[in-house]
Amino acid sequence: MAKIKKRFVAGAKCPKCSAKDSILLFKENGIETVECTDCDYREQQTDIKVPQKTTGSMIGVFKPD
């Protein structure tokens, strides 16, 4: 089993507990996932949903290695 590379999102605030700098971003089974280290908040988003959630002009979608 491959190790999942998790990265902190600088300056991000958890939508549930409002903790700052506690959000991790990683891919789990090909699905982009964000998770809070301070509470049980977790959200998954497929690549199809990304353009639908953006507002304004989108330059590109960040895809971590």
Coordinates of C-alpha atoms in Angstrom, one line a residue:
M1 CA 0.0 0.0 0.0
A2 CA 1.4 3.4 -1.0
K3 CA 1.8 6.1 1.6
I4 CA -0.7 9.0 1.1
K5 CA 1.1 12.4 0.9
K6 CA -0.9 14.9 3.0
R7 CA -0.2 18.7 2.8
F8 CA -1.3 21.5 5.0
V9 CA -3.1 24.4 3.3
A10 CA -1.5 27.6 4.6
G11 CA -4.0 30.1 6.0
A12 CA -7.0 27.9 5.5
K13 CA -9.8 27.9 8.1
C14 CA -11.9 24.9 9.0
P15 CA -15.6 25.6 8.0
K16 CA -16.8 23.5 11.0
C17 CA -14.6 24.5 14.0
S18 CA -12.9 27.7 12.5
A19 CA -9.4 26.5 13.5
K20 CA -6.8 28.2 11.3
D21 CA -4.0 26.2 9.6
S22 CA -5.5 22.9 10.5
I23 CA -6.7 21.8 7.0
L24 CA -4.9 18.9 5.2
L25 CA -5.3 18.3 1.5
F26 CA -4.6 14.8 0.0
K27 CA -5.9 12.4 -2.6
E28 CA -7.6 9.2 -1.4
N29 CA -8.4 6.7 -4.1
G30 CA -8.1 9.4 -6.8
I31 CA -10.5 11.7 -4.9
E32 CA -9.4 15.1 -3.6
T33 CA -10.0 15.2 0.2
V34 CA -9.7 17.9 2.8
E35 CA -9.6 17.1 6.5
C36 CA -9.3 19.1 9.7
T37 CA -6.7 18.0 12.3
D38 CA -8.7 19.6 15.2
C39 CA -12.2 18.3 14.6
D40 CA -13.9 15.5 12.6
Y41 CA -14.5 17.7 9.5
R42 CA -13.8 15.9 6.2
E43 CA -14.9 16.7 2.6
Q44 CA -14.3 14.9 -0.6
Q45 CA -14.6 16.4 -4.1
T46 CA -14.1 14.8 -7.5
D47 CA -12.4 16.7 -10.3
I48 CA -15.8 17.1 -12.0
K49 CA -17.1 19.2 -9.1
V50 CA -14.2 21.7 -9.1
P51 CA -15.2 23.9 -12.0
Q52 CA -18.8 23.9 -10.8
K53 CA -17.8 25.3 -7.4
T54 CA -15.6 28.1 -8.6
T55 CA -16.7 31.7 -9.2
G56 CA -15.2 34.1 -11.7
S57 CA -12.5 33.3 -14.1
M58 CA -10.6 30.0 -13.3
I59 CA -7.0 29.9 -14.3
G60 CA -6.5 26.2 -13.5
V61 CA -6.9 23.4 -11.0
F62 CA -4.1 22.6 -8.6
K63 CA -3.2 18.9 -8.8
P64 CA -0.5 17.9 -6.2
D65 CA 1.9 15.1 -7.1

